[in-house]
Short mmCIF file of C-alpha atoms in Angstrom, two decimals:
data_model
loop_
_atom_site.label_atom_id
_atom_site.label_comp_id
_atom_site.label_asym_id
_atom_site.label_seq_id
_atom_site.Cartn_x
_atom_site.Cartn_y
_atom_site.Cartn_z
CA MET A 1 48.77 31.06 33.53
CA THR A 2 52.11 30.64 31.85
CA THR A 3 52.93 33.24 29.23
CA PRO A 4 56.05 34.61 27.58
CA THR A 5 55.88 37.43 30.10
CA GLU A 6 56.68 35.05 32.93
CA GLN A 7 59.43 36.65 34.91
CA PHE A 8 62.00 33.88 35.11
CA GLY A 9 62.78 30.87 32.98
CA GLU A 10 65.34 29.50 30.62
CA PHE A 11 66.76 31.93 28.12
CA LEU A 12 66.36 32.03 24.37
CA GLN A 13 69.34 30.42 22.70
CA ARG A 14 72.14 32.88 22.00
CA ASP A 15 72.52 33.57 18.26
CA ARG A 16 76.26 33.00 17.94
CA SER A 17 76.24 34.00 14.26
CA TRP A 18 75.17 37.51 15.29
CA HIS A 19 77.95 37.98 17.84
CA PRO A 20 81.63 38.12 16.89
CA PRO A 21 83.21 34.66 16.75
CA ALA A 22 86.09 34.01 19.16
CA TYR A 23 88.74 33.79 16.43
CA THR A 24 88.99 37.01 14.37
CA PRO A 25 92.57 37.26 13.03
CA GLY A 26 92.16 40.93 11.97
CA TYR A 27 92.04 41.60 15.71
CA LYS A 28 95.42 40.03 16.47
CA THR A 29 95.10 39.39 20.20
CA SER A 30 92.14 37.08 19.53
CA VAL A 31 94.38 34.59 17.72
CA LEU A 32 95.94 33.11 20.90
CA ARG A 33 92.99 33.95 23.15
CA SER A 34 90.23 32.07 21.32
CA PRO A 35 89.23 28.48 22.13
CA GLN A 36 89.85 26.07 19.24
CA LYS A 37 87.35 23.51 20.40
CA SER A 38 83.60 23.98 20.09
CA LEU A 39 81.66 25.46 22.95
CA ILE A 40 79.60 22.77 24.64
CA SER A 41 75.94 23.75 24.68
CA ILE A 42 74.08 23.00 27.87
CA GLU A 43 70.44 23.39 28.79
CA ASN A 44 69.79 26.11 31.35
CA SER A 45 69.52 25.11 34.99
CA LEU A 46 69.14 27.24 38.10
CA SER A 47 72.86 28.02 37.74
CA GLU A 48 72.29 29.92 34.48
CA ILE A 49 68.86 31.52 34.99
CA THR A 50 69.82 33.12 38.31
CA GLY A 51 72.44 35.79 38.86
CA PRO A 52 73.56 38.52 41.25
CA ARG A 53 71.10 41.21 42.36
CA PHE A 54 72.17 44.76 43.11
CA SER A 55 70.47 47.47 45.11
CA PRO A 56 70.53 51.26 44.71
CA ASP A 57 72.14 51.80 48.10
CA GLU A 58 75.30 50.11 46.81
CA LEU A 59 75.88 53.00 44.41
CA GLY A 60 76.96 56.53 45.28
CA PRO A 61 75.06 59.67 44.27
CA LEU A 62 77.64 60.68 41.63
CA ASP A 63 78.31 57.20 40.26
CA ASN A 64 76.42 58.03 37.04
CA ASP A 65 77.98 61.48 36.60
CA LEU A 66 81.41 61.09 35.00
CA ILE A 67 81.66 64.88 34.65
CA LEU A 68 81.67 65.31 38.43
CA ASN A 69 82.62 61.97 39.98
CA TYR A 70 86.38 62.56 39.72
CA ALA A 71 86.45 66.37 39.47
CA LYS A 72 89.15 67.66 41.86
CA ASP A 73 89.77 71.36 41.26
CA GLY A 74 87.57 72.04 38.23
CA LEU A 75 85.57 70.44 35.46
CA PRO A 76 87.04 67.95 33.00
CA ILE A 77 87.88 69.23 29.52
CA GLY A 78 85.83 68.06 26.55
CA GLU A 79 82.39 67.78 24.99
CA ARG A 80 79.67 67.52 27.59
CA ILE A 81 77.17 64.79 26.72
CA LEU A 82 74.29 62.89 28.28
CA VAL A 83 73.85 59.23 27.29
CA HIS A 84 70.53 57.56 27.93
CA GLY A 85 68.34 54.70 26.75
CA TYR A 86 66.56 51.51 27.73
CA VAL A 87 67.70 48.02 28.54
CA LEU A 88 65.20 45.60 26.99
CA ASP A 89 65.13 41.84 26.63
CA GLU A 90 64.67 40.01 23.33
CA ASN A 91 60.91 39.89 23.97
CA GLY A 92 60.89 43.69 24.02
CA ARG A 93 60.23 43.88 27.73
CA PRO A 94 62.03 46.44 29.89
CA VAL A 95 64.73 45.05 32.19
CA PRO A 96 64.52 46.80 35.55
CA ASN A 97 67.33 46.82 38.12
CA ALA A 98 70.06 45.89 35.63
CA LEU A 99 73.54 47.04 36.62
CA VAL A 100 75.01 49.11 33.77
CA GLU A 101 78.72 49.89 34.18
CA VAL A 102 80.64 52.09 31.74
CA TRP A 103 84.28 53.06 31.26
CA GLN A 104 86.08 55.17 28.70
CA ALA A 105 89.06 57.32 27.72
CA ASN A 106 89.07 61.09 28.25
CA ALA A 107 88.56 63.74 25.55
CA SER A 108 92.05 63.19 24.15
CA GLY A 109 91.84 59.42 24.01
CA ARG A 110 93.88 58.69 27.14
CA TYR A 111 92.75 56.14 29.73
CA ARG A 112 93.32 56.55 33.44
CA HIS A 113 95.04 53.17 33.67
CA LYS A 114 98.57 52.32 34.77
CA ASN A 115 99.15 50.33 31.57
CA ASP A 116 98.14 53.14 29.16
CA THR A 117 101.22 55.02 27.95
CA TYR A 118 99.68 57.02 25.08
CA ILE A 119 101.29 60.49 24.80
CA ALA A 120 97.96 62.34 25.12
CA PRO A 121 97.58 63.75 28.65
CA ILE A 122 95.56 62.52 31.60
CA ASP A 123 92.81 64.97 32.57
CA PRO A 124 93.23 65.58 36.32
CA ASN A 125 89.48 66.07 36.68
CA PHE A 126 88.30 63.02 34.77
CA GLY A 127 88.21 59.43 36.04
CA GLY A 128 86.38 57.67 33.25
CA CYS A 129 84.04 55.20 34.90
CA GLY A 130 80.48 55.19 36.09
CA ARG A 131 77.56 52.93 36.88
CA VAL A 132 73.81 53.05 37.20
CA LEU A 133 70.89 50.70 37.85
CA THR A 134 68.01 50.74 35.35
CA ASP A 135 64.70 51.93 36.78
CA GLU A 136 61.39 50.05 36.65
CA ASN A 137 61.06 50.94 32.94
CA GLY A 138 64.53 49.67 32.09
CA TYR A 139 65.70 53.27 31.65
CA TYR A 140 69.22 54.48 32.47
CA PHE A 141 71.20 57.66 31.96
CA TYR A 142 74.60 59.08 32.79
CA ARG A 143 76.57 62.23 32.04
CA THR A 144 80.07 62.25 30.66
CA ILE A 145 82.71 63.80 28.38
CA LYS A 146 82.77 62.46 24.83
CA PRO A 147 85.86 60.20 24.56
CA GLY A 148 88.51 60.78 21.90
CA PRO A 149 89.79 58.11 19.49
CA TYR A 150 93.13 56.53 20.33
CA PRO A 151 95.87 54.49 18.64
CA TRP A 152 96.60 50.89 19.55
CA ARG A 153 99.14 48.27 18.64
CA ASN A 154 97.37 46.03 16.21
CA GLN A 155 98.40 47.08 12.75
CA ILE A 156 100.86 49.89 13.27
CA ASN A 157 98.39 52.62 12.34
CA ASP A 158 95.15 51.28 13.79
CA TRP A 159 92.98 53.70 15.75
CA ARG A 160 89.88 52.93 17.76
CA PRO A 161 86.79 54.99 16.98
CA ALA A 162 85.47 57.00 19.94
CA HIS A 163 83.68 54.49 22.16
CA ILE A 164 82.35 53.84 25.62
CA HIS A 165 82.68 50.33 27.09
CA TYR A 166 79.52 48.83 28.61
CA SER A 167 78.96 45.97 31.03
CA ILE A 168 75.41 44.73 31.71
CA SER A 169 74.40 42.45 34.54
CA ALA A 170 70.68 41.69 34.27
CA SER A 171 68.75 38.98 36.11
CA GLY A 172 70.50 35.76 35.02
CA PHE A 173 74.21 34.95 34.80
CA ALA A 174 73.65 33.69 31.22
CA GLN A 175 72.66 37.25 30.23
CA ARG A 176 76.04 38.67 31.25
CA LEU A 177 77.29 40.93 28.47
CA ILE A 178 80.14 43.30 27.73
CA THR A 179 80.07 45.49 24.64
CA GLN A 180 81.11 48.91 23.29
CA MET A 181 79.02 51.88 22.20
CA TYR A 182 80.08 53.99 19.22
CA PHE A 183 78.91 57.43 18.08
CA GLU A 184 76.71 58.22 15.07
CA GLY A 185 78.65 59.50 12.07
CA ASP A 186 82.14 58.50 13.24
CA PRO A 187 84.05 57.69 10.00
CA MET A 188 86.45 55.43 11.89
CA ILE A 189 83.80 52.85 12.77
CA PRO A 190 84.07 50.82 9.53
CA ASP A 191 87.91 50.81 9.70
CA CYS A 192 88.15 49.23 13.11
CA PRO A 193 89.24 45.55 13.39
CA ILE A 194 87.39 45.21 16.70
CA VAL A 195 84.16 46.51 15.17
CA ARG A 196 84.78 44.26 12.18
CA SER A 197 84.93 41.20 14.43
CA ILE A 198 81.11 41.47 14.23
CA PRO A 199 79.89 39.60 11.14
CA SER A 200 76.93 41.75 10.00
CA GLU A 201 76.43 45.45 9.30
CA GLU A 202 73.09 45.23 11.04
CA ALA A 203 74.66 44.02 14.28
CA VAL A 204 77.29 46.78 14.07
CA ARG A 205 74.56 49.40 13.65
CA SER A 206 73.01 48.25 16.92
CA LEU A 207 76.17 49.46 18.70
CA ILE A 208 75.99 53.01 17.35
CA ALA A 209 74.39 55.60 19.62
CA GLN A 210 72.21 58.14 17.86
CA LEU A 211 72.41 61.87 18.43
CA ASP A 212 69.24 62.74 20.36
CA ARG A 213 68.47 66.38 19.64
CA GLY A 214 65.28 66.26 21.68
CA ALA A 215 67.25 65.51 24.83
CA TYR A 216 69.88 68.25 24.50
CA VAL A 217 70.20 70.42 27.57
CA ALA A 218 70.25 73.98 26.22
CA LEU A 219 73.57 75.81 26.67
CA ASP A 220 74.89 72.81 28.63
CA SER A 221 75.21 69.42 26.90
CA ARG A 222 74.23 67.36 23.90
CA ALA A 223 72.68 63.89 24.18
CA TYR A 224 73.01 60.43 22.66
CA HIS A 225 70.42 57.67 22.79
CA PHE A 226 71.59 54.08 23.18
CA ASP A 227 69.33 51.08 23.84
CA LEU A 228 70.64 47.65 24.77
CA VAL A 229 69.04 44.24 24.40
CA VAL A 230 69.82 41.31 26.69
CA ARG A 231 68.63 37.73 26.31
CA GLY A 232 64.96 37.12 26.99
CA SER A 233 63.27 34.27 28.82
CA ARG A 234 61.42 31.75 26.73
CA ALA A 235 57.88 30.70 27.45
CA THR A 236 57.51 27.43 29.33
CA LEU A 237 54.09 26.55 27.95
CA PHE A 238 53.94 22.90 28.89
CA GLU A 239 56.25 21.94 31.71
CA ASN A 240 58.90 23.40 33.86
CA THR A 241 61.92 21.11 33.58
CA ILE A 242 64.17 23.40 35.58
CA GLN A 243 63.56 21.85 38.96
CA GLY A 244 63.48 24.24 41.87
CA ALA A 245 62.79 27.17 39.56
CA LYS A 246 59.80 29.37 39.26
CA MET B 1 61.98 50.43 19.13
CA PHE B 2 58.46 49.27 18.28
CA ARG B 3 56.72 46.01 17.48
CA GLU B 4 54.63 45.40 14.42
CA LEU B 5 51.27 43.90 15.26
CA ASN B 6 50.80 40.13 14.82
CA LYS B 7 54.29 39.67 13.53
CA PRO B 8 56.13 37.40 15.91
CA PHE B 9 59.65 38.53 16.34
CA TYR B 10 62.39 38.90 18.86
CA LEU B 11 64.74 41.79 19.24
CA LYS B 12 68.34 40.84 18.58
CA GLU B 13 70.65 40.69 21.58
CA THR B 14 73.18 43.53 21.58
CA ALA B 15 76.36 42.22 19.96
CA SER B 16 79.28 41.51 22.27
CA GLN B 17 82.65 43.24 22.03
CA THR B 18 85.91 42.61 23.84
CA ALA B 19 86.31 44.11 27.32
CA GLY B 20 89.74 45.37 26.21
CA PRO B 21 92.95 45.80 28.21
CA TYR B 22 91.55 48.58 30.42
CA VAL B 23 88.48 46.72 31.69
CA HIS B 24 89.75 47.44 35.23
CA ILE B 25 88.87 51.13 34.89
CA GLY B 26 85.18 50.33 34.85
CA LEU B 27 84.96 47.10 36.79
CA ALA B 28 87.95 47.22 39.17
CA PRO B 29 89.17 50.86 39.25
CA LYS B 30 91.58 50.33 42.17
CA GLN B 31 93.54 47.89 40.04
CA ALA B 32 93.63 50.43 37.20
CA GLY B 33 95.40 52.66 39.71
CA PHE B 34 92.82 55.06 41.12
CA ASP B 35 90.10 55.33 43.72
CA ILE B 36 86.70 56.64 42.70
CA PHE B 37 83.73 54.66 44.10
CA GLU B 38 82.89 54.51 47.77
CA ASN B 39 81.72 50.91 47.42
CA ASN B 40 83.79 48.58 45.23
CA PHE B 41 82.76 45.14 44.01
CA GLY B 42 85.46 42.58 44.67
CA ASN B 43 86.65 39.04 45.13
CA VAL B 44 85.62 38.47 48.76
CA LEU B 45 82.17 36.85 48.89
CA VAL B 46 82.10 36.13 52.62
CA THR B 47 81.45 38.13 55.76
CA PRO B 48 81.99 36.79 59.31
CA GLU B 49 78.29 35.82 59.35
CA THR B 50 78.36 33.74 56.17
CA LYS B 51 77.59 30.07 56.75
CA GLY B 52 79.74 27.29 55.32
CA GLU B 53 83.28 26.09 54.82
CA ARG B 54 85.65 28.92 53.88
CA ILE B 55 87.59 28.17 50.73
CA ARG B 56 89.88 30.08 48.45
CA LEU B 57 89.58 29.59 44.71
CA GLU B 58 92.71 30.59 42.87
CA GLY B 59 94.50 30.04 39.62
CA ARG B 60 95.89 31.50 36.46
CA VAL B 61 94.67 31.89 32.90
CA PHE B 62 96.86 30.87 29.94
CA ASP B 63 96.74 31.69 26.24
CA GLY B 64 97.42 29.36 23.31
CA SER B 65 101.20 29.80 23.58
CA GLY B 66 101.18 28.86 27.27
CA ALA B 67 101.75 32.49 28.31
CA LEU B 68 99.95 33.99 31.30
CA ILE B 69 97.02 36.27 30.58
CA ARG B 70 97.61 39.04 33.09
CA ASP B 71 94.78 41.40 32.13
CA VAL B 72 91.88 39.00 32.58
CA LEU B 73 88.72 39.65 34.61
CA LEU B 74 86.67 36.82 36.07
CA GLU B 75 83.29 36.76 37.73
CA ILE B 76 81.90 33.87 39.74
CA TRP B 77 78.30 33.01 40.61
CA GLN B 78 77.46 30.24 43.04
CA ALA B 79 74.93 28.80 45.46
CA ASN B 80 75.39 29.11 49.21
CA ALA B 81 76.66 26.33 51.47
CA ALA B 82 73.17 24.80 51.55
CA GLY B 83 72.94 24.72 47.75
CA ARG B 84 70.54 27.62 47.16
CA TYR B 85 71.04 30.68 44.98
CA ASN B 86 70.30 34.11 46.43
CA HIS B 87 67.82 34.90 43.67
CA PRO B 88 63.99 34.93 43.58
CA ALA B 89 63.84 32.33 40.78
CA ASP B 90 65.39 29.70 43.05
CA LYS B 91 62.42 28.00 44.74
CA GLN B 92 64.26 25.17 46.52
CA GLU B 93 62.18 25.87 49.61
CA ASP B 94 63.81 23.11 51.67
CA LYS B 95 67.12 25.02 51.67
CA PRO B 96 67.67 28.30 53.52
CA ILE B 97 68.83 31.50 51.84
CA ASP B 98 71.90 32.89 53.60
CA PRO B 99 71.25 36.65 53.86
CA SER B 100 74.98 37.30 54.31
CA PHE B 101 75.92 35.61 51.05
CA ARG B 102 75.16 37.15 47.64
CA GLY B 103 76.99 34.42 45.77
CA TRP B 104 78.74 36.72 43.32
CA GLY B 105 82.24 38.09 43.09
CA ARG B 106 84.55 39.78 40.65
CA GLY B 107 88.30 39.22 40.50
CA THR B 108 91.22 40.09 38.28
CA SER B 109 94.56 38.49 37.61
CA ASP B 110 97.57 40.25 39.10
CA PHE B 111 99.49 42.24 36.46
CA GLN B 112 102.77 40.63 37.60
CA THR B 113 102.00 37.10 38.75
CA GLY B 114 98.84 36.51 36.70
CA VAL B 115 97.17 34.92 39.74
CA TYR B 116 93.48 35.53 40.47
CA SER B 117 91.66 34.47 43.64
CA PHE B 118 88.28 34.50 45.38
CA ASP B 119 87.47 34.08 49.07
CA THR B 120 84.19 32.26 49.29
CA VAL B 121 82.42 29.21 50.76
CA LYS B 122 82.11 25.80 49.23
CA PRO B 123 78.70 25.66 47.57
CA GLY B 124 76.16 22.92 48.30
CA ALA B 125 74.65 20.78 45.57
CA VAL B 126 71.85 22.41 43.53
CA VAL B 127 68.99 20.52 41.92
CA GLY B 128 69.35 20.44 38.14
CA ARG B 129 67.02 19.74 35.25
CA HIS B 130 64.49 16.92 35.61
CA GLY B 131 65.31 16.74 39.32
CA LYS B 132 68.85 15.43 38.81
CA LEU B 133 71.18 16.78 41.46
CA MET B 134 74.18 18.70 40.15
CA ALA B 135 77.53 18.27 41.92
CA PRO B 136 78.74 21.34 43.85
CA HIS B 137 80.11 23.84 41.36
CA ILE B 138 80.92 27.50 40.80
CA ASN B 139 79.92 29.25 37.56
CA VAL B 140 82.71 31.32 36.02
CA TRP B 141 82.64 34.02 33.34
CA ILE B 142 85.88 35.29 31.78
CA VAL B 143 86.56 38.44 29.76
CA ALA B 144 89.78 40.10 28.57
CA ARG B 145 91.52 41.82 25.71
CA GLY B 146 91.39 39.43 22.75
CA ILE B 147 88.23 37.68 23.98
CA ASN B 148 85.36 38.87 21.77
CA ILE B 149 82.57 37.32 23.82
CA GLY B 150 82.74 36.30 27.49
CA LEU B 151 83.62 32.65 28.13
CA HIS B 152 81.46 30.59 30.50
CA THR B 153 82.86 27.64 32.39
CA ARG B 154 82.29 25.77 35.68
CA VAL B 155 84.55 24.82 38.56
CA TYR B 156 83.94 21.45 40.22
CA PHE B 157 85.85 20.10 43.24
CA SER B 158 88.42 17.27 43.37
CA ASP B 159 87.06 16.02 46.73
CA GLU B 160 83.54 15.49 45.34
CA GLN B 161 84.32 12.52 43.12
CA GLU B 162 81.09 10.67 43.81
CA ALA B 163 78.88 13.66 43.07
CA ASN B 164 80.99 14.65 40.05
CA ALA B 165 80.51 11.17 38.59
CA LYS B 166 76.74 11.73 38.60
CA ASP B 167 76.72 15.36 37.50
CA PRO B 168 74.47 15.82 34.45
CA VAL B 169 76.56 18.65 32.97
CA LEU B 170 79.92 16.87 33.32
CA ASN B 171 78.36 13.71 31.94
CA GLY B 172 77.06 15.68 28.98
CA ILE B 173 80.67 16.28 27.88
CA GLU B 174 81.23 13.49 25.38
CA TRP B 175 85.04 13.54 25.67
CA VAL B 176 85.72 12.05 29.10
CA GLU B 177 89.30 13.42 29.17
CA ARG B 178 88.02 16.97 28.81
CA ARG B 179 85.85 16.73 31.94
CA LYS B 180 89.06 16.86 34.01
CA THR B 181 89.70 20.44 32.88
CA LEU B 182 86.78 21.53 35.11
CA ILE B 183 87.95 19.89 38.35
CA ALA B 184 89.78 22.18 40.79
CA GLU B 185 92.43 20.47 42.91
CA ARG B 186 92.04 20.80 46.68
CA THR B 187 95.17 21.76 48.62
CA GLU B 188 95.89 23.30 52.02
CA LYS B 189 97.82 26.54 52.50
CA ASP B 190 98.39 27.89 56.03
CA GLY B 191 95.45 25.90 57.31
CA GLN B 192 93.06 27.16 54.63
CA ALA B 193 91.40 25.04 51.97
CA VAL B 194 92.52 26.24 48.55
CA TYR B 195 91.17 25.00 45.25
CA GLN B 196 93.52 25.49 42.34
CA PHE B 197 91.78 26.16 39.03
CA ASP B 198 93.89 27.10 36.02
CA VAL B 199 92.15 28.01 32.78
CA HIS B 200 93.66 27.23 29.37
CA ILE B 201 91.90 29.31 26.76
CA GLN B 202 93.44 27.41 23.85
CA GLY B 203 95.58 24.39 23.09
CA PRO B 204 96.08 20.79 24.21
CA ASN B 205 94.66 21.25 27.74
CA GLU B 206 91.93 23.61 26.60
CA THR B 207 89.34 24.20 29.33
CA VAL B 208 85.78 23.27 28.47
CA PHE B 209 83.71 26.37 27.75
CA PHE B 210 79.95 26.31 27.64
CA ASP B 211 77.37 27.89 25.41
CA VAL B 212 74.79 28.50 28.12
#
């Protein structure tokens, strides 16, 4: 029987009006880094519905613990938080074995990157990256320090809201996604030109992690809940035109 | 998240955001300037056991002013030398899976020279929709500061003219001139086959990008 719960198939068309367009002049770097010609839409083939697979033994035991995975002679400074949630597809089904990679600034808004020259100090005990594979329910979690906001050269006084960068690699290469997670209640979210590259308020809200009081660890850390949605497979009810695919 | 009964709907895909200038921290920490993971994902797709012709794919990425983009990150996804993807959805049973070839790699442009590269094998032809064979190609995904949503493109090979002429995806590009932007030029460097593939994000030689 062929149903929408079939594991592999072509993906639902991406809703490009929901995502930020390429050209968003308020975010100045996009002006010279956006294609001027239309994207050419192609039907999915094996090249798009397949993608790299990852296995748990490729990750280290501390890869999802940003509090400890770069600690040298003590703990990093800042707010201890746990971030957790589910990766689902557009059909609402959990996405197991998705590679979730995150990176971020430290508590003062400084990145451990040779090109970051912001005056705020590097934390010797904080690296700022982690990764985790979702389990069979699509669930993931990691521990970290809440990042600080930081200034950037766009308009002269633009500041990014606190955020954690996310990369998701699910089952098919066409699902590949990079995004950013923001924190509930941050007043800088609506000011940000990068946030505002997204056309609708509703789509922006989907990037804001919610404080999850039920998941606090008493006398240790607070928690945020953040779910992600990747493209879902569409039902092939009549015929499979992707030759060589199941 | 919950579903209302008998109300057909789909969840909305999480909105994309730029990878930013410090994408290396998360996806290529050594390039950011520090060592943290025991196992790093990189731009070498081959091991000594991998079957097929060794090739290097290399090039640069340019913005709309013709300047190098030096903070770009690229990922490639390709079939093995026999033309089969290392993925359970690929049921081309007549072609072997190469257990020593995942088919995926991640590379970054050099901060000084702007050059990116991948060490891989030349992929075989993969069957496309309606049984039409696709010419050998490598799928490419590009992210960087200033790019709000990752750009998909394909690399085809200059020494596969006959197959390229029949490729259903290339032939689907109405503007014949633009098809050339997807053909990597084969050269030899120190006895190794090198395919040169420059990407122009914007402007007169703009590379074809796909909405997949």
